[in-house]
Amino acid sequence: MRGANAALGAAGLAAFLALGEAVPRLGLVKEAYFPPTSFIVHALGREVSDHAFWTALGDTLTGWALGLAIAIGAGVVVGLLVSVVPYLREATASTIEFLRPIPSVALIPLAVLLYGTELRSVLLLVVYASFWQVLVQVLYGVQDVDPVAEETARSYGLGPWARVRHVLWPTALPYVMTGVRLAAAVALILAVTAELVIGAPGLGGRIAVAESSQAVPDMYALVVVTGLLGLLINVGARTVERRALAWHQSVRGEVMV
């Protein structure tokens, strides 16, 4: 089954690449706007052989990794505190619902005003966007804790942090990992967007330079790189999620009776 799925996936990719080669060559789309696949592949080869490309890739991954790490740490800590401290959830609910829908791109002028085109501008946007993905999942996870298990822990005399460790955290962890996976994708999107709009160093900034200099094949090649990077991040996040939840029935495939 896996072999058949892989073959179908490869066939679909080959058809897509062939379509990308044929459409501009048949004159359906101008090559100046959408170059053939072979041109993009050639441009990708030039990019990979350029040292500046790897520097830009490192800048993007740095902003992504640092922002994601900060967002995960803050989201988990704030989520647990809001959930376990009495009345804090009610006191912060309206604030969270007000701040969470604000698009991160709307903060770009603020980021430029505060930090210019530095890495901190990218981090501001990445952290803000990714933080809510983790926080909301932590809050949902805590709400899913079995009240019977919570009362049993209290009856055995477990303190607040012991209950968090042995009751709350195992229940919330699947939600946390979902939040981390979503945050990883969002962090990459915001990192590239910030670089593209602000002009910060990274793949996004390199895409902007290629577009302004009319290097269309190079621009598409860099877009392909960001897509591949997103694919690798998603696969990596799912792998980490499966390993972290190896004990959970959703991963083990067990069915509760």
Coordinates of C-alpha atoms in Angstrom, one line a residue:
M1 CA 0.0 0.0 0.0
R2 CA 2.8 2.4 0.9
G3 CA 4.6 1.6 -2.3
A4 CA 1.5 2.2 -4.4
N5 CA 0.9 5.5 -2.6
A6 CA 4.5 6.6 -3.2
A7 CA 4.2 5.6 -6.9
L8 CA 1.0 7.7 -7.3
G9 CA 2.6 10.6 -5.5
A10 CA 5.7 10.4 -7.8
A11 CA 3.4 10.2 -10.9
G12 CA 1.4 13.2 -9.7
L13 CA 4.6 15.2 -9.2
A14 CA 6.0 14.2 -12.6
A15 CA 2.7 15.3 -14.2
F16 CA 2.8 18.6 -12.4
L17 CA 6.4 19.3 -13.5
A18 CA 5.6 18.3 -17.1
L19 CA 2.6 20.7 -17.1
G20 CA 4.8 23.4 -15.8
E21 CA 7.2 22.8 -18.7
A22 CA 4.5 22.6 -21.3
V23 CA 2.3 25.6 -20.4
P24 CA 4.8 28.4 -21.1
R25 CA 6.3 26.6 -24.1
L26 CA 2.9 26.3 -25.7
G27 CA 2.4 30.0 -25.3
L28 CA -0.5 29.7 -22.9
V29 CA 1.5 31.8 -20.4
K30 CA 4.3 34.2 -21.2
E31 CA 7.7 32.8 -20.2
A32 CA 8.6 36.2 -18.7
Y33 CA 5.9 35.6 -16.0
F34 CA 6.0 31.8 -15.7
P35 CA 9.2 30.2 -17.0
P36 CA 9.3 26.5 -17.9
T37 CA 10.2 23.9 -15.2
S38 CA 13.6 23.3 -16.8
F39 CA 14.5 27.0 -16.4
I40 CA 13.5 26.9 -12.8
V41 CA 15.5 23.8 -12.1
H42 CA 18.6 25.4 -13.8
A43 CA 18.1 28.5 -11.7
L44 CA 17.8 26.3 -8.6
G45 CA 21.2 24.8 -9.4
R46 CA 22.7 28.2 -9.6
E47 CA 21.2 29.2 -6.3
V48 CA 22.5 26.1 -4.6
S49 CA 26.0 26.7 -5.8
D50 CA 26.0 30.3 -4.5
H51 CA 27.3 30.8 -1.0
A52 CA 24.9 33.7 -0.5
F53 CA 22.0 31.3 -0.9
W54 CA 23.2 29.2 2.1
T55 CA 23.7 32.3 4.2
A56 CA 20.2 33.4 3.4
L57 CA 18.9 29.9 4.2
G58 CA 20.7 30.0 7.6
D59 CA 19.2 33.4 8.4
T60 CA 15.7 32.1 7.7
L61 CA 16.2 29.0 9.8
T62 CA 17.7 31.0 12.6
G63 CA 14.7 33.3 12.8
W64 CA 12.3 30.4 12.5
A65 CA 14.0 28.2 15.1
L66 CA 14.5 31.0 17.7
G67 CA 11.0 32.4 17.2
L68 CA 9.5 28.9 17.4
A69 CA 11.4 28.0 20.6
I70 CA 10.4 31.2 22.3
A71 CA 6.8 30.8 21.3
I72 CA 6.6 27.1 22.5
G73 CA 8.2 27.9 25.8
A74 CA 6.0 31.0 26.4
G75 CA 2.8 29.2 25.1
V76 CA 3.2 26.2 27.4
V77 CA 4.1 28.2 30.5
V78 CA 1.4 30.8 30.1
G79 CA -1.2 28.1 29.1
L80 CA -0.5 26.0 32.2
L81 CA -0.5 29.1 34.5
V82 CA -3.7 30.4 33.1
S83 CA -5.3 26.9 33.4
V84 CA -4.2 26.0 37.0
V85 CA -4.4 29.3 38.8
P86 CA -8.0 29.9 40.0
Y87 CA -10.0 32.6 38.2
L88 CA -7.0 33.4 35.9
R89 CA -8.6 31.8 32.9
E90 CA -11.8 33.9 33.3
A91 CA -9.7 37.1 33.9
T92 CA -7.7 36.6 30.7
A93 CA -10.3 35.1 28.4
S94 CA -11.4 38.4 26.9
T95 CA -7.8 39.6 26.4
I96 CA -6.8 36.4 24.7
E97 CA -9.8 36.5 22.4
F98 CA -9.0 40.1 21.5
L99 CA -5.3 39.7 20.8
R100 CA -5.4 36.2 19.1
P101 CA -7.2 37.3 15.9
I102 CA -4.9 40.2 15.2
P103 CA -2.9 39.3 12.0
S104 CA 0.8 39.2 12.6
V105 CA 1.4 41.0 9.3
A106 CA -0.4 44.0 10.8
L107 CA 2.5 44.3 13.3
I108 CA 5.1 44.7 10.5
P109 CA 5.1 48.6 10.8
L110 CA 5.6 48.2 14.6
A111 CA 8.4 45.7 14.1
V112 CA 10.1 48.0 11.6
L113 CA 9.6 51.0 13.9
L114 CA 11.2 49.2 16.8
Y115 CA 13.9 47.1 15.3
G116 CA 14.3 48.1 11.6
T117 CA 15.4 45.2 9.4
E118 CA 17.2 43.3 12.2
L119 CA 16.5 39.7 13.3
R120 CA 14.5 41.0 16.2
S121 CA 11.8 42.3 13.8
V122 CA 11.4 38.8 12.3
L123 CA 11.3 37.3 15.8
L124 CA 8.6 39.7 16.9
L125 CA 6.3 38.5 14.1
V126 CA 7.2 34.8 14.4
V127 CA 6.7 34.7 18.1
Y128 CA 3.5 36.6 18.1
A129 CA 2.0 34.3 15.4
S130 CA 3.3 31.0 16.8
F131 CA 2.5 31.8 20.4
W132 CA -1.2 31.6 20.0
Q133 CA -1.1 28.3 18.2
V134 CA 0.6 26.7 21.2
L135 CA -1.4 28.6 23.9
V136 CA -4.8 27.7 22.5
Q137 CA -3.9 24.0 22.2
V138 CA -2.6 24.0 25.8
L139 CA -5.8 25.5 27.1
Y140 CA -7.9 22.9 25.1
G141 CA -5.7 20.1 26.5
V142 CA -6.2 21.2 30.1
Q143 CA -9.9 21.4 29.6
D144 CA -9.9 17.8 28.4
V145 CA -8.5 16.5 31.7
D146 CA -10.7 13.8 33.3
P147 CA -12.4 15.2 36.4
V148 CA -12.3 11.8 38.0
A149 CA -8.6 11.5 37.5
E150 CA -8.1 15.0 38.9
E151 CA -10.2 14.2 42.0
T152 CA -8.4 10.9 42.5
A153 CA -5.1 12.8 42.5
R154 CA -6.4 15.2 45.1
S155 CA -7.6 12.4 47.3
Y156 CA -4.2 10.8 47.2
G157 CA -2.7 14.1 48.5
L158 CA -0.8 15.1 45.3
G159 CA 0.2 18.7 45.3
P160 CA -0.5 21.2 42.5
W161 CA 2.7 20.6 40.6
A162 CA 2.5 16.8 41.1
R163 CA -1.1 16.9 39.6
V164 CA 0.3 19.0 36.7
R165 CA 3.0 16.5 36.1
H166 CA 1.1 13.2 36.5
V167 CA -2.5 14.1 35.5
L168 CA -2.7 17.4 33.5
W169 CA 0.5 17.2 31.4
P170 CA -0.1 13.6 30.0
T171 CA -3.6 14.6 28.9
A172 CA -2.5 18.0 27.5
L173 CA 0.6 16.7 25.7
P174 CA -1.2 15.5 22.5
Y175 CA -2.8 19.0 22.2
V176 CA 0.6 20.6 22.9
M177 CA 2.2 18.6 20.1
T178 CA -0.5 19.6 17.7
G179 CA 0.1 23.2 18.7
V180 CA 3.9 22.8 18.1
R181 CA 3.3 21.3 14.7
L182 CA 1.0 24.1 13.7
A183 CA 3.3 26.7 15.2
A184 CA 6.3 25.3 13.2
A185 CA 4.5 25.9 9.9
V186 CA 3.2 29.3 10.9
A187 CA 6.7 30.3 12.1
L188 CA 8.2 29.6 8.7
I189 CA 5.4 31.5 6.9
L190 CA 6.0 34.6 9.1
A191 CA 9.7 34.3 8.9
V192 CA 9.7 34.4 5.1
T193 CA 6.9 37.0 5.0
A194 CA 8.8 39.3 7.3
E195 CA 12.0 39.0 5.3
L196 CA 10.1 39.6 2.1
V197 CA 8.2 42.7 3.3
I198 CA 10.8 44.2 5.7
G199 CA 13.9 43.3 3.7
A200 CA 15.5 41.4 6.5
P201 CA 18.3 38.9 5.6
G202 CA 16.9 35.5 4.5
L203 CA 15.2 33.7 1.7
G204 CA 12.3 36.2 1.7
G205 CA 14.7 39.1 1.2
R206 CA 16.5 37.1 -1.6
I207 CA 13.1 36.5 -3.3
A208 CA 12.4 40.2 -3.1
V209 CA 15.7 41.0 -4.7
A210 CA 15.2 38.4 -7.5
E211 CA 11.7 39.9 -8.2
S212 CA 12.9 43.5 -8.4
S213 CA 15.8 42.5 -10.7
Q214 CA 13.5 40.6 -13.0
A215 CA 15.3 37.3 -12.3
V216 CA 12.0 35.4 -12.6
P217 CA 13.5 31.8 -12.8
D218 CA 15.6 32.5 -9.7
M219 CA 12.5 33.9 -7.9
Y220 CA 10.5 30.8 -8.7
A221 CA 13.5 28.6 -7.6
L222 CA 13.6 30.3 -4.3
V223 CA 9.9 29.9 -3.9
V224 CA 10.4 26.2 -4.5
V225 CA 13.0 26.1 -1.8
T226 CA 10.7 27.7 0.7
G227 CA 8.1 25.0 -0.2
L228 CA 10.5 22.2 0.2
L229 CA 11.6 23.7 3.5
G230 CA 8.0 23.8 4.7
L231 CA 7.6 20.2 3.7
L232 CA 10.7 19.1 5.6
I233 CA 9.5 21.1 8.7
N234 CA 6.1 19.5 8.6
V235 CA 7.6 16.0 8.2
G236 CA 10.0 16.6 11.0
A237 CA 7.3 18.0 13.3
R238 CA 5.1 14.9 12.6
T239 CA 8.0 12.6 13.4
V240 CA 8.7 14.4 16.7
E241 CA 5.0 14.2 17.5
R242 CA 4.9 10.5 16.9
R243 CA 7.9 9.8 19.0
A244 CA 6.7 12.1 21.9
L245 CA 3.3 10.4 21.8
A246 CA 4.5 6.8 21.2
W247 CA 2.7 5.8 24.4
H248 CA -0.6 7.4 23.3
Q249 CA -3.4 5.3 21.8
S250 CA -3.7 7.7 18.8
V251 CA -0.1 6.7 17.8
R252 CA -0.2 3.1 18.9
G253 CA -3.4 2.5 17.0
E254 CA -5.1 1.0 20.1
V255 CA -8.8 1.2 20.5
M256 CA -10.3 1.8 23.9
V257 CA -12.9 -0.7 24.8

